[in-house]
Amino acid sequence: FSHQRPCLLKSLKREGANKLRYPPNSQSKVDWGKFFLLKRFNKEKLGLLLLTFLGIVAAVLVKFTDCVGPVSRDEHQISKPSPVC
């Protein structure tokens, strides 16, 4: 070939993603690449995972709004104390 293979010679201190991206490649980098390129994701499992995550987020939001209680803008109105969490 008339050109040299590109290589990154500078230090990649905190950039872990770039270590996988740039050559020189090792067998572990090739294995990770094969895993992500050849792996077929199951859409049903991904949907269930997303549904579980949204359920957890909804539960946390409900718990948080119960702890905060209603907010009154009228200073003269006496409001109930919020529940202890």
Coordinates of C-alpha atoms in Angstrom, one line a residue:
F1 CA 0.0 0.0 0.0
S2 CA 1.1 3.6 -0.5
H3 CA -0.2 4.8 2.8
Q4 CA 0.4 3.9 6.4
R5 CA -2.2 2.6 8.7
P6 CA -3.6 5.3 11.0
C7 CA -2.7 5.1 14.7
L8 CA -3.5 7.3 17.6
L9 CA -0.3 8.1 19.5
K10 CA -1.5 10.6 22.2
S11 CA -2.7 9.5 25.6
L12 CA -6.4 8.9 26.1
K13 CA -6.4 9.6 29.8
R14 CA -10.2 9.7 30.7
E15 CA -11.6 8.8 27.3
G16 CA -12.4 5.1 27.8
A17 CA -14.7 4.9 24.7
N18 CA -11.9 6.1 22.4
K19 CA -9.7 3.2 23.6
L20 CA -12.1 0.9 21.8
R21 CA -12.3 3.1 18.8
Y22 CA -8.7 3.7 17.7
P23 CA -6.1 1.2 16.6
P24 CA -3.8 -0.6 17.4
N25 CA -6.5 -3.3 17.9
S26 CA -6.2 -6.2 20.3
Q27 CA -8.1 -9.4 20.4
S28 CA -10.3 -8.1 23.2
K29 CA -11.3 -5.1 21.1
V30 CA -12.1 -7.3 18.2
D31 CA -14.2 -9.5 20.5
W32 CA -16.1 -6.5 21.8
G33 CA -16.7 -5.3 18.2
K34 CA -18.1 -8.7 17.2
F35 CA -20.3 -8.8 20.2
F36 CA -22.0 -5.5 19.4
L37 CA -22.1 -6.0 15.6
L38 CA -23.4 -9.6 15.6
K39 CA -25.6 -9.6 18.7
R40 CA -29.3 -9.5 17.8
F41 CA -31.4 -7.8 20.5
N42 CA -34.8 -9.3 21.4
K43 CA -37.4 -6.5 21.1
E44 CA -39.7 -8.2 23.6
K45 CA -37.1 -8.2 26.3
L46 CA -36.2 -4.6 25.5
G47 CA -39.8 -3.6 25.8
L48 CA -40.2 -5.4 29.1
L49 CA -37.0 -3.7 30.4
L50 CA -38.3 -0.3 29.3
L51 CA -41.7 -1.0 31.0
T52 CA -40.0 -2.0 34.2
F53 CA -37.9 1.2 34.2
L54 CA -40.9 3.4 33.6
G55 CA -42.8 1.6 36.4
I56 CA -39.9 2.3 38.8
V57 CA -39.7 6.0 37.7
A58 CA -43.5 6.3 38.2
A59 CA -43.3 4.8 41.7
V60 CA -40.5 7.2 42.7
L61 CA -42.5 10.1 41.4
V62 CA -45.7 9.1 43.2
K63 CA -43.7 8.6 46.4
F64 CA -42.0 12.0 46.0
T65 CA -45.2 13.9 45.3
D66 CA -46.8 12.3 48.4
C67 CA -43.9 13.4 50.5
V68 CA -44.0 17.0 49.3
G69 CA -47.7 17.4 49.8
P70 CA -49.9 20.2 48.4
V71 CA -48.3 23.6 48.1
S72 CA -50.4 26.6 49.2
R73 CA -49.7 30.0 47.7
D74 CA -52.0 31.8 50.2
E75 CA -50.0 32.8 53.3
H76 CA -53.2 33.2 55.5
Q77 CA -54.5 29.7 54.8
I78 CA -53.4 27.0 57.2
S79 CA -52.4 23.9 55.4
K80 CA -52.1 20.3 56.7
P81 CA -48.5 19.2 57.5
S82 CA -47.0 17.0 54.9
P83 CA -46.6 13.3 55.7
V84 CA -43.3 12.2 57.2
C85 CA -41.3 10.2 54.7

